[in-house]
Amino acid sequence: MASDRADEAGPVIVDARGMRCPWPALRLARAMRGASDVRLIADDPQAGREIAALAAEQGWTVESEGAERWRVRR
């Protein structure tokens, strides 16, 4: 997983490519503990469904940014 803050005003980047679910959702949940704006990159075909379910449970908003990319906000 890669996670960094290139810009304090921008989102935290979580790169979960190569990880199978539930790992992308778990990495997202971990990042959201300390951030309110996360960009997730995941190539598991199940990731979109897992992320949507987690976001609904937590009250987060999810926007698709194209194939394999989502923006999650608190």
Short mmCIF file of N, CA, C and O in Angstrom, two decimals:
data_model
loop_
_atom_site.label_atom_id
_atom_site.label_comp_id
_atom_site.label_asym_id
_atom_site.label_seq_id
_atom_site.Cartn_x
_atom_site.Cartn_y
_atom_site.Cartn_z
N MET A 1 0.85 -1.18 0.00
CA MET A 1 0.00 0.00 0.00
C MET A 1 0.89 1.23 0.00
O MET A 1 1.84 1.33 0.74
N ALA A 2 0.52 2.18 -0.81
CA ALA A 2 1.20 3.47 -0.79
C ALA A 2 0.21 4.49 -0.28
O ALA A 2 -0.93 4.54 -0.70
N SER A 3 0.62 5.28 0.66
CA SER A 3 -0.24 6.33 1.19
C SER A 3 0.65 7.52 1.49
O SER A 3 1.63 7.39 2.21
N ASP A 4 0.31 8.66 0.93
CA ASP A 4 1.12 9.84 1.19
C ASP A 4 0.28 11.10 1.04
O ASP A 4 -0.80 11.07 0.51
N ARG A 5 0.82 12.18 1.53
CA ARG A 5 0.17 13.49 1.41
C ARG A 5 1.09 14.39 0.60
O ARG A 5 1.98 15.02 1.14
N ALA A 6 0.83 14.45 -0.70
CA ALA A 6 1.62 15.35 -1.54
C ALA A 6 1.26 16.79 -1.26
O ALA A 6 2.07 17.67 -1.33
N ASP A 7 0.00 17.02 -0.92
CA ASP A 7 -0.51 18.36 -0.66
C ASP A 7 -1.48 18.26 0.51
O ASP A 7 -2.42 17.49 0.47
N GLU A 8 -1.24 18.99 1.57
CA GLU A 8 -2.09 18.90 2.77
C GLU A 8 -3.57 19.15 2.45
O GLU A 8 -4.43 18.64 3.12
N ALA A 9 -3.86 19.93 1.41
CA ALA A 9 -5.25 20.21 1.07
C ALA A 9 -5.85 19.13 0.18
O ALA A 9 -7.06 19.06 0.02
N GLY A 10 -5.02 18.26 -0.39
CA GLY A 10 -5.49 17.23 -1.30
C GLY A 10 -5.79 15.93 -0.58
O GLY A 10 -5.56 15.79 0.62
N PRO A 11 -6.27 14.96 -1.34
CA PRO A 11 -6.62 13.69 -0.72
C PRO A 11 -5.40 12.83 -0.40
O PRO A 11 -4.34 12.97 -1.01
N VAL A 12 -5.56 11.94 0.55
CA VAL A 12 -4.58 10.90 0.82
C VAL A 12 -4.74 9.88 -0.30
O VAL A 12 -5.87 9.54 -0.67
N ILE A 13 -3.65 9.38 -0.83
CA ILE A 13 -3.69 8.39 -1.90
C ILE A 13 -3.44 7.01 -1.30
O ILE A 13 -2.44 6.81 -0.60
N VAL A 14 -4.35 6.09 -1.58
CA VAL A 14 -4.18 4.69 -1.15
C VAL A 14 -4.12 3.85 -2.41
O VAL A 14 -5.10 3.77 -3.16
N ASP A 15 -2.99 3.24 -2.65
CA ASP A 15 -2.79 2.40 -3.83
C ASP A 15 -2.90 0.94 -3.39
O ASP A 15 -1.99 0.40 -2.78
N ALA A 16 -4.03 0.32 -3.69
CA ALA A 16 -4.29 -1.07 -3.30
C ALA A 16 -4.28 -2.00 -4.51
O ALA A 16 -4.87 -3.07 -4.47
N ARG A 17 -3.61 -1.59 -5.58
CA ARG A 17 -3.52 -2.45 -6.76
C ARG A 17 -2.78 -3.74 -6.39
O ARG A 17 -1.80 -3.71 -5.66
N GLY A 18 -3.29 -4.84 -6.91
CA GLY A 18 -2.70 -6.14 -6.63
C GLY A 18 -3.25 -6.79 -5.38
O GLY A 18 -2.95 -7.95 -5.11
N MET A 19 -4.04 -6.08 -4.60
CA MET A 19 -4.64 -6.64 -3.39
C MET A 19 -6.05 -7.13 -3.70
O MET A 19 -6.79 -6.48 -4.42
N ARG A 20 -6.41 -8.24 -3.14
CA ARG A 20 -7.75 -8.79 -3.31
C ARG A 20 -8.61 -8.41 -2.12
O ARG A 20 -8.12 -8.25 -1.00
N CYS A 21 -9.91 -8.26 -2.36
CA CYS A 21 -10.84 -7.92 -1.29
C CYS A 21 -10.80 -9.00 -0.23
O CYS A 21 -10.67 -10.17 -0.57
N PRO A 22 -10.84 -8.57 1.00
CA PRO A 22 -11.28 -7.28 1.52
C PRO A 22 -10.18 -6.25 1.72
O PRO A 22 -10.42 -5.20 2.28
N TRP A 23 -8.94 -6.53 1.28
CA TRP A 23 -7.82 -5.64 1.58
C TRP A 23 -7.98 -4.20 1.10
O TRP A 23 -7.66 -3.27 1.87
N PRO A 24 -8.47 -3.93 -0.12
CA PRO A 24 -8.64 -2.52 -0.49
C PRO A 24 -9.59 -1.77 0.46
O PRO A 24 -9.31 -0.63 0.85
N ALA A 25 -10.68 -2.40 0.86
CA ALA A 25 -11.61 -1.76 1.79
C ALA A 25 -10.97 -1.57 3.16
O ALA A 25 -11.18 -0.53 3.80
N LEU A 26 -10.18 -2.52 3.60
CA LEU A 26 -9.51 -2.39 4.89
C LEU A 26 -8.48 -1.26 4.86
O LEU A 26 -8.35 -0.49 5.81
N ARG A 27 -7.76 -1.15 3.76
CA ARG A 27 -6.79 -0.06 3.61
C ARG A 27 -7.49 1.30 3.56
O ARG A 27 -7.01 2.28 4.13
N LEU A 28 -8.64 1.34 2.91
CA LEU A 28 -9.43 2.58 2.88
C LEU A 28 -9.87 2.95 4.29
O LEU A 28 -9.73 4.11 4.70
N ALA A 29 -10.42 1.99 5.02
CA ALA A 29 -10.89 2.26 6.39
C ALA A 29 -9.75 2.78 7.26
O ALA A 29 -9.94 3.73 8.04
N ARG A 30 -8.59 2.20 7.11
CA ARG A 30 -7.43 2.65 7.89
C ARG A 30 -7.06 4.09 7.55
O ARG A 30 -6.81 4.91 8.42
N ALA A 31 -7.05 4.41 6.26
CA ALA A 31 -6.71 5.77 5.82
C ALA A 31 -7.74 6.77 6.31
O ALA A 31 -7.39 7.90 6.67
N MET A 32 -9.01 6.38 6.32
CA MET A 32 -10.08 7.30 6.72
C MET A 32 -10.07 7.59 8.22
O MET A 32 -10.71 8.54 8.66
N ARG A 33 -9.33 6.83 9.00
CA ARG A 33 -9.21 7.13 10.43
C ARG A 33 -8.57 8.51 10.64
O ARG A 33 -8.92 9.22 11.57
N GLY A 34 -7.61 8.86 9.78
CA GLY A 34 -6.89 10.11 9.96
C GLY A 34 -7.10 11.12 8.85
O GLY A 34 -6.45 12.15 8.83
N ALA A 35 -7.98 10.82 7.92
CA ALA A 35 -8.20 11.73 6.79
C ALA A 35 -9.69 11.84 6.50
O ALA A 35 -10.46 10.96 6.85
N SER A 36 -10.06 12.92 5.88
CA SER A 36 -11.46 13.08 5.50
C SER A 36 -11.65 13.01 3.99
O SER A 36 -12.76 13.10 3.49
N ASP A 37 -10.54 12.84 3.26
CA ASP A 37 -10.57 12.81 1.80
C ASP A 37 -9.51 11.82 1.32
O ASP A 37 -8.32 12.03 1.55
N VAL A 38 -9.95 10.72 0.70
CA VAL A 38 -9.03 9.67 0.27
C VAL A 38 -9.30 9.32 -1.18
O VAL A 38 -10.46 9.21 -1.59
N ARG A 39 -8.25 9.15 -1.96
CA ARG A 39 -8.36 8.64 -3.33
C ARG A 39 -7.84 7.20 -3.29
O ARG A 39 -6.69 6.98 -2.92
N LEU A 40 -8.70 6.26 -3.64
CA LEU A 40 -8.34 4.85 -3.61
C LEU A 40 -8.16 4.34 -5.03
O LEU A 40 -8.99 4.61 -5.90
N ILE A 41 -7.09 3.60 -5.24
CA ILE A 41 -6.83 2.94 -6.52
C ILE A 41 -6.79 1.44 -6.22
O ILE A 41 -5.99 1.00 -5.38
N ALA A 42 -7.67 0.68 -6.85
CA ALA A 42 -7.73 -0.76 -6.61
C ALA A 42 -8.18 -1.47 -7.88
O ALA A 42 -9.10 -1.01 -8.55
N ASP A 43 -7.52 -2.58 -8.19
CA ASP A 43 -7.85 -3.29 -9.43
C ASP A 43 -8.63 -4.59 -9.21
O ASP A 43 -8.93 -5.28 -10.19
N ASP A 44 -9.01 -4.90 -8.00
CA ASP A 44 -9.85 -6.08 -7.76
C ASP A 44 -11.26 -5.78 -8.28
O ASP A 44 -11.82 -4.74 -7.94
N PRO A 45 -11.83 -6.65 -9.09
CA PRO A 45 -13.17 -6.40 -9.63
C PRO A 45 -14.25 -6.24 -8.56
O PRO A 45 -15.28 -5.61 -8.79
N GLN A 46 -14.02 -6.78 -7.37
CA GLN A 46 -14.99 -6.68 -6.28
C GLN A 46 -14.84 -5.38 -5.47
O GLN A 46 -15.68 -5.07 -4.64
N ALA A 47 -13.78 -4.64 -5.69
CA ALA A 47 -13.47 -3.47 -4.87
C ALA A 47 -14.60 -2.43 -4.87
O ALA A 47 -14.94 -1.89 -3.82
N GLY A 48 -15.18 -2.15 -6.01
CA GLY A 48 -16.24 -1.14 -6.07
C GLY A 48 -17.41 -1.47 -5.16
O GLY A 48 -17.90 -0.61 -4.43
N ARG A 49 -17.81 -2.71 -5.17
CA ARG A 49 -18.93 -3.14 -4.32
C ARG A 49 -18.55 -3.08 -2.84
O ARG A 49 -19.32 -2.62 -2.01
N GLU A 50 -17.35 -3.54 -2.51
CA GLU A 50 -16.88 -3.53 -1.12
C GLU A 50 -16.76 -2.09 -0.59
O GLU A 50 -17.15 -1.80 0.54
N ILE A 51 -16.23 -1.21 -1.41
CA ILE A 51 -16.04 0.19 -1.01
C ILE A 51 -17.39 0.88 -0.82
O ILE A 51 -17.59 1.62 0.13
N ALA A 52 -18.32 0.61 -1.73
CA ALA A 52 -19.66 1.20 -1.61
C ALA A 52 -20.34 0.75 -0.33
O ALA A 52 -20.97 1.55 0.37
N ALA A 53 -20.21 -0.53 0.00
CA ALA A 53 -20.83 -1.06 1.22
C ALA A 53 -20.20 -0.44 2.47
O ALA A 53 -20.91 -0.03 3.40
N LEU A 54 -18.88 -0.34 2.50
CA LEU A 54 -18.20 0.27 3.64
C LEU A 54 -18.58 1.74 3.78
O LEU A 54 -18.87 2.21 4.89
N ALA A 55 -18.60 2.45 2.68
CA ALA A 55 -18.94 3.88 2.72
C ALA A 55 -20.37 4.09 3.21
O ALA A 55 -20.63 4.99 4.01
N ALA A 56 -21.31 3.25 2.76
CA ALA A 56 -22.70 3.38 3.20
C ALA A 56 -22.80 3.12 4.70
O ALA A 56 -23.52 3.83 5.42
N GLU A 57 -22.07 2.16 5.18
CA GLU A 57 -22.08 1.82 6.61
C GLU A 57 -21.51 2.95 7.46
O GLU A 57 -21.99 3.23 8.56
N GLN A 58 -20.49 3.64 6.93
CA GLN A 58 -19.80 4.70 7.68
C GLN A 58 -20.36 6.10 7.42
O GLN A 58 -19.95 7.05 8.10
N GLY A 59 -21.22 6.24 6.42
CA GLY A 59 -21.76 7.56 6.10
C GLY A 59 -20.83 8.39 5.24
O GLY A 59 -20.94 9.62 5.23
N TRP A 60 -19.93 7.76 4.51
CA TRP A 60 -19.00 8.46 3.62
C TRP A 60 -19.62 8.57 2.24
O TRP A 60 -20.47 7.79 1.87
N THR A 61 -19.14 9.54 1.46
CA THR A 61 -19.56 9.64 0.06
C THR A 61 -18.46 9.06 -0.82
O THR A 61 -17.28 9.19 -0.52
N VAL A 62 -18.89 8.42 -1.90
CA VAL A 62 -17.96 7.80 -2.84
C VAL A 62 -18.25 8.32 -4.24
O VAL A 62 -19.40 8.33 -4.67
N GLU A 63 -17.22 8.75 -4.94
CA GLU A 63 -17.34 9.16 -6.33
C GLU A 63 -16.38 8.32 -7.16
O GLU A 63 -15.21 8.20 -6.80
N SER A 64 -16.87 7.74 -8.24
CA SER A 64 -15.99 7.01 -9.15
C SER A 64 -15.21 8.03 -9.97
O SER A 64 -15.77 9.00 -10.47
N GLU A 65 -13.92 7.81 -10.09
CA GLU A 65 -13.07 8.69 -10.90
C GLU A 65 -12.54 7.92 -12.10
O GLU A 65 -11.43 8.16 -12.55
N GLY A 66 -13.32 7.00 -12.59
CA GLY A 66 -12.91 6.19 -13.72
C GLY A 66 -12.62 4.77 -13.27
O GLY A 66 -12.87 4.40 -12.13
N ALA A 67 -12.08 4.00 -14.18
CA ALA A 67 -11.79 2.60 -13.90
C ALA A 67 -10.78 2.48 -12.76
O ALA A 67 -9.72 3.11 -12.78
N GLU A 68 -11.15 1.73 -11.76
CA GLU A 68 -10.26 1.38 -10.65
C GLU A 68 -9.87 2.54 -9.74
O GLU A 68 -8.90 2.44 -9.00
N ARG A 69 -10.62 3.65 -9.78
CA ARG A 69 -10.29 4.81 -8.93
C ARG A 69 -11.56 5.38 -8.30
O ARG A 69 -12.55 5.58 -8.98
N TRP A 70 -11.47 5.66 -6.99
CA TRP A 70 -12.59 6.24 -6.26
C TRP A 70 -12.09 7.33 -5.35
O TRP A 70 -10.98 7.28 -4.83
N ARG A 71 -12.94 8.34 -5.16
CA ARG A 71 -12.67 9.41 -4.20
C ARG A 71 -13.67 9.23 -3.08
O ARG A 71 -14.89 9.20 -3.31
N VAL A 72 -13.19 9.10 -1.86
CA VAL A 72 -14.03 8.85 -0.69
C VAL A 72 -13.85 10.02 0.26
O VAL A 72 -12.73 10.41 0.58
N ARG A 73 -14.99 10.57 0.69
CA ARG A 73 -14.95 11.73 1.61
C ARG A 73 -15.87 11.50 2.79
O ARG A 73 -16.90 10.87 2.67
N ARG A 74 -15.46 12.08 3.88
CA ARG A 74 -16.23 12.04 5.12
C ARG A 74 -17.25 13.13 5.08
O ARG A 74 -17.11 14.16 4.57
#
